[in-house]
Amino acid sequence: MAFHVDSPAVSYSDDKMCSHYSYQTCEVSPQADGKFVVKPRTVEYDFEVQRKVPRLGCMLVGWGGNNGSTITGAVLANKLQLSWATKKGRQHSNYYGSITQASTTSLGIGPDGQEVYVPLKDLLPMVQPNDIEFDGWDISSMNLGDAMRRAEVFEPGLQEQLYPHLSQLKPRPSIYCSDFIAANQAERADNVLTGTKSEMMTKLREDIRDFKKSKKLDKVIVLWTANTERFCDITDGLNLTASQLLGSIERNAEEVSPSTIFAVASILEGCAFLNGSPQNSLVPGVLDLAEQRQVFIGGDDFKSGQTKFKSVLVDFLVGAGIKPTSIVSYNHLGNNDGKNLSAPKQFRSKEISKSNVVDDMVESNRVLYDEKETPDHCVRFLECM
């Protein structure tokens, strides 16, 4: 680490760092006369961080898609220190655009009165991207070299250097349930698991264990970066609790989605699961199981492009007392993402996710907006092939 904290609330040992933090907050109670009573409250937290950086593996669901082939190729390009010709000269691989690798944060004020900044990656013992091992699943059997070429994200000069490496990587068979993704995805589905949902979940667990053992890993993270699914039902007897959900998988219930099965398999193997698509993968039964097993889960769409810009702008405007009354956003979706979202049910999942990003901002300012008032919000998707 780039610094040492000299504080009675922080202690170091050979294997871990411990810190105590007092969080100051307030409890607010509404009164009958419309006023509020505010009571300051302190919540005490103790944090423990292992100093040893684990050997980490990441398994991507949808490894052969745009996201999967691009992140794998990007890490490989950095690991191999590749460069390629562009119109403006030689471009060298880097991690610009990565929050952990390319952003900084303030540690405090230095002796000269100036703020001292360090890279975010130096705040805690953190895995370096070049050290991450990748694997994953996809309903398409295409190797990652051909998937990279199909995605058309990288410059041709970089593609040629990466292809001999990526073409050796092939996704493991994945779960394909035609009811949850668009019918136009059937032509890609030549690498799918068979059997009941319980049997397929068992195979996923075996895949995780095989990857962890073969690469001698300490931890594995499973990341859903596959097609957007339609929303699944959330009903009593199906998925409200861990026992209901496990029972539904065992009896091969149709309304248990592939992403939920991946989440359950990950939790049962003690692996963190992150959902990068806008469907409701993390049903109450998944949350219950994760809490029981003390496994980290999270995610509701990556929201890294148009959605992020929209939420930042709305937050700025509402925070400045300016009232947006109409929001129209266009998403230009290329390759298979746009193709899958051309189906109404899958589009609806994305639409809900993108529309919800302004709700909290509106809720925070009832000076601008009446109780049931919201901006006129239109989300438009344009498929670009």
Short mmCIF file of C-alpha atoms in Angstrom, two decimals:
data_model
loop_
_atom_site.label_atom_id
_atom_site.label_comp_id
_atom_site.label_asym_id
_atom_site.label_seq_id
_atom_site.Cartn_x
_atom_site.Cartn_y
_atom_site.Cartn_z
CA MET A 1 0.00 0.00 0.00
CA ALA A 2 1.05 3.57 -0.68
CA PHE A 3 0.25 4.84 2.84
CA HIS A 4 -0.13 3.88 6.50
CA VAL A 5 -2.97 5.13 8.72
CA ASP A 6 -1.79 6.37 12.10
CA SER A 7 -4.98 6.20 14.17
CA PRO A 8 -6.17 4.41 17.33
CA ALA A 9 -9.16 3.25 15.28
CA VAL A 10 -6.93 1.37 12.80
CA SER A 11 -4.71 -1.63 13.51
CA TYR A 12 -2.46 -3.75 11.33
CA SER A 13 -1.30 -7.35 11.61
CA ASP A 14 0.59 -9.59 9.22
CA ASP A 15 -2.59 -10.93 7.64
CA LYS A 16 -5.25 -8.24 8.05
CA MET A 17 -6.16 -4.61 8.65
CA CYS A 18 -8.90 -3.67 11.11
CA SER A 19 -10.67 -0.35 11.50
CA HIS A 20 -13.46 1.06 13.64
CA TYR A 21 -15.76 3.67 12.15
CA SER A 22 -18.45 5.75 13.80
CA TYR A 23 -21.11 6.67 11.26
CA GLN A 24 -23.07 9.81 12.09
CA THR A 25 -26.65 9.85 10.85
CA CYS A 26 -30.08 11.06 11.91
CA GLU A 27 -33.44 9.48 12.59
CA VAL A 28 -36.30 11.61 11.31
CA SER A 29 -39.82 11.23 12.70
CA PRO A 30 -42.77 13.01 11.03
CA GLN A 31 -45.21 14.68 13.42
CA ALA A 32 -48.95 15.21 13.19
CA ASP A 33 -48.50 18.92 12.56
CA GLY A 34 -46.39 18.24 9.47
CA LYS A 35 -43.07 19.04 11.15
CA PHE A 36 -40.20 16.64 11.79
CA VAL A 37 -38.24 15.62 14.87
CA VAL A 38 -34.59 14.90 14.12
CA LYS A 39 -32.49 12.76 16.45
CA PRO A 40 -28.76 12.39 15.79
CA ARG A 41 -27.64 8.76 15.91
CA THR A 42 -24.26 7.06 15.77
CA VAL A 43 -23.85 3.62 14.22
CA GLU A 44 -20.62 1.77 15.03
CA TYR A 45 -18.93 -0.34 12.36
CA ASP A 46 -15.89 -2.59 12.45
CA PHE A 47 -14.18 -3.43 9.16
CA GLU A 48 -11.64 -6.16 8.50
CA VAL A 49 -9.62 -6.48 5.28
CA GLN A 50 -7.30 -9.34 4.40
CA ARG A 51 -3.85 -8.09 3.42
CA LYS A 52 -3.09 -11.03 1.15
CA VAL A 53 -4.41 -10.41 -2.36
CA PRO A 54 -6.23 -13.57 -3.48
CA ARG A 55 -5.65 -15.36 -6.74
CA LEU A 56 -8.87 -14.43 -8.52
CA GLY A 57 -10.88 -15.92 -11.34
CA CYS A 58 -13.85 -14.39 -13.13
CA MET A 59 -16.45 -16.52 -14.90
CA LEU A 60 -18.57 -14.61 -17.38
CA VAL A 61 -22.04 -15.75 -18.37
CA GLY A 62 -22.16 -14.76 -22.03
CA TRP A 63 -18.37 -15.00 -22.40
CA GLY A 64 -18.61 -15.01 -26.19
CA GLY A 65 -20.60 -11.77 -26.41
CA ASN A 66 -19.35 -8.24 -26.95
CA ASN A 67 -18.65 -7.60 -23.27
CA GLY A 68 -17.02 -10.96 -22.60
CA SER A 69 -14.72 -11.01 -25.61
CA THR A 70 -13.79 -7.34 -25.13
CA ILE A 71 -12.88 -7.49 -21.42
CA THR A 72 -10.90 -10.70 -21.94
CA GLY A 73 -9.08 -9.20 -24.92
CA ALA A 74 -8.43 -5.91 -23.11
CA VAL A 75 -6.85 -7.60 -20.10
CA LEU A 76 -4.79 -9.82 -22.38
CA ALA A 77 -3.60 -6.80 -24.39
CA ASN A 78 -2.44 -5.11 -21.21
CA LYS A 79 -0.81 -8.27 -19.90
CA LEU A 80 1.10 -8.69 -23.16
CA GLN A 81 1.77 -4.92 -23.41
CA LEU A 82 0.43 -4.82 -26.97
CA SER A 83 0.37 -1.73 -29.17
CA TRP A 84 -1.12 -1.05 -32.60
CA ALA A 85 -1.11 1.56 -35.33
CA THR A 86 -3.85 4.21 -35.54
CA LYS A 87 -4.36 7.29 -37.70
CA LYS A 88 -2.84 9.38 -34.92
CA GLY A 89 0.15 7.17 -34.22
CA ARG A 90 0.98 4.18 -32.06
CA GLN A 91 -1.59 3.31 -29.40
CA HIS A 92 -0.39 1.38 -26.35
CA SER A 93 -2.78 -0.72 -24.27
CA ASN A 94 -3.83 0.83 -20.96
CA TYR A 95 -6.59 0.77 -18.39
CA TYR A 96 -8.04 4.23 -19.06
CA GLY A 97 -11.74 4.06 -18.31
CA SER A 98 -11.29 1.72 -15.35
CA ILE A 99 -12.51 3.15 -12.04
CA THR A 100 -10.00 1.18 -9.98
CA GLN A 101 -7.02 1.59 -12.31
CA ALA A 102 -7.40 5.10 -13.72
CA SER A 103 -9.18 7.17 -11.05
CA THR A 104 -7.77 8.83 -7.95
CA THR A 105 -9.13 9.79 -4.55
CA SER A 106 -8.10 12.34 -1.94
CA LEU A 107 -6.30 11.10 1.17
CA GLY A 108 -6.40 14.49 2.87
CA ILE A 109 -4.42 17.70 3.14
CA GLY A 110 -0.61 17.74 2.89
CA PRO A 111 1.85 20.03 4.74
CA ASP A 112 1.59 22.61 1.95
CA GLY A 113 -2.17 22.86 2.29
CA GLN A 114 -2.77 20.98 -0.94
CA GLU A 115 -4.87 17.83 -1.24
CA VAL A 116 -2.94 14.58 -1.66
CA TYR A 117 -4.35 12.17 -4.22
CA VAL A 118 -3.58 8.48 -4.70
CA PRO A 119 -4.92 5.96 -7.24
CA LEU A 120 -8.07 4.22 -6.06
CA LYS A 121 -6.32 0.87 -6.50
CA ASP A 122 -3.86 1.82 -3.72
CA LEU A 123 -6.49 2.37 -1.02
CA LEU A 124 -6.70 -1.32 -0.14
CA PRO A 125 -4.92 -4.52 -1.14
CA MET A 126 -6.54 -5.09 -4.51
CA VAL A 127 -6.28 -7.64 -7.32
CA GLN A 128 -4.55 -6.28 -10.41
CA PRO A 129 -6.52 -6.87 -13.64
CA ASN A 130 -3.55 -8.53 -15.36
CA ASP A 131 -3.63 -11.25 -12.70
CA ILE A 132 -7.31 -12.20 -13.19
CA GLU A 133 -8.04 -15.55 -14.85
CA PHE A 134 -11.07 -15.66 -17.16
CA ASP A 135 -13.48 -18.43 -18.09
CA GLY A 136 -17.19 -18.65 -18.68
CA TRP A 137 -20.28 -19.93 -20.43
CA ASP A 138 -22.13 -19.05 -23.63
CA ILE A 139 -24.99 -20.56 -25.62
CA SER A 140 -22.80 -20.05 -28.72
CA SER A 141 -19.82 -22.35 -29.26
CA MET A 142 -17.84 -19.68 -31.13
CA ASN A 143 -14.30 -19.27 -29.78
CA LEU A 144 -13.37 -15.90 -28.33
CA GLY A 145 -11.12 -14.99 -31.24
CA ASP A 146 -13.98 -15.21 -33.72
CA ALA A 147 -16.32 -13.61 -31.17
CA MET A 148 -13.92 -10.67 -30.91
CA ARG A 149 -13.93 -10.26 -34.69
CA ARG A 150 -17.73 -10.49 -34.78
CA ALA A 151 -18.01 -7.79 -32.08
CA GLU A 152 -15.87 -5.32 -34.10
CA VAL A 153 -14.85 -3.40 -30.97
CA PHE A 154 -11.04 -3.54 -31.29
CA GLU A 155 -8.98 -1.95 -34.04
CA PRO A 156 -7.93 -4.43 -36.77
CA GLY A 157 -4.26 -4.20 -35.76
CA LEU A 158 -5.06 -5.23 -32.20
CA GLN A 159 -7.44 -7.96 -33.34
CA GLU A 160 -4.70 -9.61 -35.37
CA GLN A 161 -2.37 -9.72 -32.37
CA LEU A 162 -5.04 -11.02 -30.00
CA TYR A 163 -6.61 -13.61 -32.29
CA PRO A 164 -4.01 -16.41 -31.81
CA HIS A 165 -4.55 -16.17 -28.05
CA LEU A 166 -8.32 -15.68 -27.92
CA SER A 167 -9.05 -18.36 -30.52
CA GLN A 168 -7.79 -20.94 -28.00
CA LEU A 169 -10.55 -19.98 -25.56
CA LYS A 170 -13.97 -21.57 -25.92
CA PRO A 171 -17.00 -21.02 -23.67
CA ARG A 172 -18.50 -23.81 -21.63
CA PRO A 173 -22.09 -24.87 -22.51
CA SER A 174 -24.69 -22.58 -20.95
CA ILE A 175 -28.40 -22.64 -20.07
CA TYR A 176 -30.80 -21.82 -22.88
CA CYS A 177 -34.47 -21.27 -22.07
CA SER A 178 -36.13 -19.85 -25.16
CA ASP A 179 -38.97 -18.29 -23.18
CA PHE A 180 -36.64 -15.89 -21.35
CA ILE A 181 -34.74 -14.35 -24.29
CA ALA A 182 -35.77 -13.30 -27.77
CA ALA A 183 -36.68 -16.00 -30.28
CA ASN A 184 -34.08 -14.60 -32.69
CA GLN A 185 -31.33 -15.96 -30.41
CA ALA A 186 -32.14 -19.57 -31.34
CA GLU A 187 -29.74 -19.52 -34.28
CA ARG A 188 -26.81 -18.92 -31.93
CA ALA A 189 -27.76 -21.61 -29.42
CA ASP A 190 -25.46 -24.50 -30.40
CA ASN A 191 -23.66 -24.85 -27.05
CA VAL A 192 -26.35 -25.55 -24.48
CA LEU A 193 -26.78 -27.70 -21.41
CA THR A 194 -29.49 -30.36 -21.32
CA GLY A 195 -31.51 -31.93 -18.52
CA THR A 196 -33.63 -30.47 -15.76
CA LYS A 197 -32.88 -27.13 -14.16
CA SER A 198 -31.54 -28.93 -11.11
CA GLU A 199 -29.22 -31.01 -13.30
CA MET A 200 -28.04 -27.94 -15.18
CA MET A 201 -27.36 -26.12 -11.91
CA THR A 202 -25.29 -29.08 -10.75
CA LYS A 203 -23.23 -28.83 -13.95
CA LEU A 204 -22.65 -25.12 -13.37
CA ARG A 205 -21.38 -25.86 -9.88
CA GLU A 206 -19.04 -28.50 -11.30
CA ASP A 207 -17.76 -25.95 -13.84
CA ILE A 208 -16.99 -23.45 -11.08
CA ARG A 209 -15.13 -26.06 -9.06
CA ASP A 210 -13.22 -27.24 -12.13
CA PHE A 211 -12.13 -23.70 -13.01
CA LYS A 212 -11.10 -22.96 -9.44
CA LYS A 213 -9.08 -26.16 -9.15
CA SER A 214 -7.44 -26.09 -12.60
CA LYS A 215 -6.27 -22.49 -12.21
CA LYS A 216 -5.40 -22.87 -8.50
CA LEU A 217 -7.64 -19.97 -7.53
CA ASP A 218 -8.53 -18.65 -4.10
CA LYS A 219 -11.76 -16.95 -5.18
CA VAL A 220 -14.13 -16.94 -8.15
CA ILE A 221 -16.59 -14.20 -9.12
CA VAL A 222 -19.46 -15.02 -11.49
CA LEU A 223 -20.67 -12.13 -13.65
CA TRP A 224 -23.81 -12.17 -15.79
CA THR A 225 -23.06 -10.31 -19.01
CA ALA A 226 -25.36 -12.33 -21.25
CA ASN A 227 -28.60 -11.38 -22.99
CA THR A 228 -31.26 -9.41 -21.19
CA GLU A 229 -34.03 -11.73 -20.03
CA ARG A 230 -37.69 -10.93 -19.58
CA PHE A 231 -38.82 -10.30 -16.01
CA CYS A 232 -39.74 -13.46 -14.13
CA ASP A 233 -42.73 -13.76 -11.80
CA ILE A 234 -42.20 -13.31 -8.07
CA THR A 235 -44.84 -15.32 -6.23
CA ASP A 236 -45.33 -17.19 -2.99
CA GLY A 237 -44.40 -20.84 -3.36
CA LEU A 238 -42.01 -20.08 -6.24
CA ASN A 239 -39.17 -17.84 -5.12
CA LEU A 240 -39.99 -15.75 -2.03
CA THR A 241 -37.58 -17.70 0.20
CA ALA A 242 -34.44 -19.75 -0.30
CA SER A 243 -36.27 -23.00 0.40
CA GLN A 244 -39.04 -22.11 -2.06
CA LEU A 245 -36.53 -21.27 -4.77
CA LEU A 246 -34.43 -24.39 -4.26
CA GLY A 247 -37.62 -26.45 -4.32
CA SER A 248 -38.73 -24.75 -7.54
CA ILE A 249 -35.40 -25.56 -9.20
CA GLU A 250 -35.66 -29.15 -8.00
CA ARG A 251 -39.12 -29.58 -9.54
CA ASN A 252 -38.00 -27.84 -12.77
CA ALA A 253 -40.39 -24.89 -12.45
CA GLU A 254 -40.67 -23.05 -15.76
CA GLU A 255 -40.63 -19.58 -14.17
CA VAL A 256 -37.11 -19.94 -12.71
CA SER A 257 -34.88 -17.99 -15.08
CA PRO A 258 -31.38 -19.02 -16.26
CA SER A 259 -29.82 -15.99 -14.55
CA THR A 260 -31.41 -16.97 -11.25
CA ILE A 261 -30.05 -20.51 -11.62
CA PHE A 262 -26.56 -19.08 -12.20
CA ALA A 263 -26.98 -16.91 -9.11
CA VAL A 264 -28.02 -19.88 -6.96
CA ALA A 265 -25.18 -22.05 -8.29
CA SER A 266 -22.69 -19.29 -7.49
CA ILE A 267 -24.01 -18.80 -3.96
CA LEU A 268 -23.94 -22.53 -3.23
CA GLU A 269 -20.29 -22.57 -4.32
CA GLY A 270 -19.48 -19.57 -2.13
CA CYS A 271 -18.83 -17.30 -5.13
CA ALA A 272 -19.96 -13.70 -5.44
CA PHE A 273 -22.54 -13.19 -8.20
CA LEU A 274 -22.95 -9.90 -10.08
CA ASN A 275 -25.84 -9.22 -12.46
CA GLY A 276 -24.96 -6.92 -15.36
CA SER A 277 -28.35 -7.03 -17.11
CA PRO A 278 -31.63 -5.34 -16.14
CA GLN A 279 -33.77 -8.42 -15.51
CA ASN A 280 -34.88 -9.31 -11.95
CA SER A 281 -32.41 -12.18 -11.43
CA LEU A 282 -32.02 -11.46 -7.72
CA VAL A 283 -35.47 -12.57 -6.60
CA PRO A 284 -36.23 -12.63 -2.84
CA GLY A 285 -35.23 -16.30 -2.62
CA VAL A 286 -31.78 -15.47 -4.00
CA LEU A 287 -31.36 -12.68 -1.45
CA ASP A 288 -32.43 -15.04 1.32
CA LEU A 289 -29.99 -17.75 0.22
CA ALA A 290 -27.11 -15.29 -0.12
CA GLU A 291 -27.76 -13.96 3.37
CA GLN A 292 -27.87 -17.47 4.80
CA ARG A 293 -24.59 -18.41 3.09
CA GLN A 294 -22.95 -15.01 3.70
CA VAL A 295 -22.16 -14.60 0.00
CA PHE A 296 -22.00 -11.21 -1.75
CA ILE A 297 -24.45 -10.62 -4.60
CA GLY A 298 -25.44 -7.45 -6.44
CA GLY A 299 -26.19 -5.74 -9.69
CA ASP A 300 -29.10 -4.42 -11.71
CA ASP A 301 -27.74 -3.60 -15.16
CA PHE A 302 -24.29 -2.13 -15.81
CA LYS A 303 -25.75 1.36 -16.45
CA SER A 304 -22.38 2.48 -17.76
CA GLY A 305 -23.40 4.43 -20.88
CA GLN A 306 -26.44 6.51 -21.76
CA THR A 307 -28.16 5.61 -18.49
CA LYS A 308 -25.23 6.87 -16.44
CA PHE A 309 -25.09 10.18 -18.30
CA LYS A 310 -28.83 10.65 -17.93
CA SER A 311 -28.80 9.98 -14.19
CA VAL A 312 -25.84 12.35 -13.66
CA LEU A 313 -27.52 15.15 -15.63
CA VAL A 314 -30.89 14.76 -13.89
CA ASP A 315 -29.19 14.70 -10.49
CA PHE A 316 -27.32 17.91 -11.35
CA LEU A 317 -30.42 19.71 -12.67
CA VAL A 318 -32.74 18.73 -9.80
CA GLY A 319 -29.98 19.50 -7.28
CA ALA A 320 -29.68 22.96 -8.80
CA GLY A 321 -33.42 23.56 -8.46
CA ILE A 322 -34.07 23.14 -12.18
CA LYS A 323 -37.10 21.01 -13.06
CA PRO A 324 -36.77 18.57 -15.98
CA THR A 325 -40.27 17.99 -17.33
CA SER A 326 -39.43 15.78 -20.30
CA ILE A 327 -36.61 13.30 -20.80
CA VAL A 328 -36.09 11.48 -24.09
CA SER A 329 -33.15 9.11 -24.41
CA TYR A 330 -31.94 7.14 -27.40
CA ASN A 331 -29.92 3.95 -27.10
CA HIS A 332 -28.01 2.93 -30.20
CA LEU A 333 -27.45 -0.78 -29.56
CA GLY A 334 -25.12 -2.69 -31.81
CA ASN A 335 -24.63 -6.35 -32.60
CA ASN A 336 -26.56 -8.93 -30.59
CA ASP A 337 -27.66 -6.64 -27.74
CA GLY A 338 -29.98 -4.69 -30.01
CA LYS A 339 -31.16 -7.84 -31.73
CA ASN A 340 -32.24 -9.47 -28.47
CA LEU A 341 -33.94 -6.28 -27.25
CA SER A 342 -36.05 -6.11 -30.40
CA ALA A 343 -38.38 -8.56 -28.62
CA PRO A 344 -41.05 -6.75 -26.51
CA LYS A 345 -40.57 -8.67 -23.23
CA GLN A 346 -36.80 -8.24 -23.21
CA PHE A 347 -37.18 -4.59 -24.22
CA ARG A 348 -39.52 -4.05 -21.26
CA SER A 349 -36.83 -5.24 -18.80
CA LYS A 350 -34.38 -2.71 -20.22
CA GLU A 351 -36.99 0.04 -20.34
CA ILE A 352 -37.87 -0.41 -16.66
CA SER A 353 -34.22 -0.29 -15.65
CA LYS A 354 -33.48 2.84 -17.66
CA SER A 355 -36.65 4.62 -16.55
CA ASN A 356 -36.07 3.98 -12.84
CA VAL A 357 -32.80 5.92 -12.70
CA VAL A 358 -34.64 9.27 -12.37
CA ASP A 359 -37.11 8.14 -9.70
CA ASP A 360 -34.83 8.79 -6.71
CA MET A 361 -33.96 12.27 -7.94
CA VAL A 362 -37.64 13.16 -8.33
CA GLU A 363 -38.47 11.70 -4.92
CA SER A 364 -35.74 13.84 -3.31
CA ASN A 365 -37.31 17.14 -4.37
CA ARG A 366 -40.99 17.62 -3.65
CA VAL A 367 -40.52 21.35 -4.01
CA LEU A 368 -40.20 20.87 -7.76
CA TYR A 369 -42.49 17.86 -8.14
CA ASP A 370 -45.89 17.18 -6.63
CA GLU A 371 -46.48 13.89 -4.83
CA LYS A 372 -47.43 11.85 -7.89
CA GLU A 373 -45.70 13.98 -10.50
CA THR A 374 -42.82 12.64 -12.59
CA PRO A 375 -41.12 13.84 -15.77
CA ASP A 376 -42.47 12.63 -19.09
CA HIS A 377 -39.84 9.95 -19.73
CA CYS A 378 -39.41 8.19 -23.06
CA VAL A 379 -36.75 5.52 -23.69
CA ARG A 380 -36.05 4.65 -27.32
CA PHE A 381 -33.85 1.81 -28.59
CA LEU A 382 -32.32 1.85 -32.05
CA GLU A 383 -30.74 -1.36 -33.32
CA CYS A 384 -27.53 -0.74 -35.28
CA MET A 385 -26.07 -3.73 -37.07
#
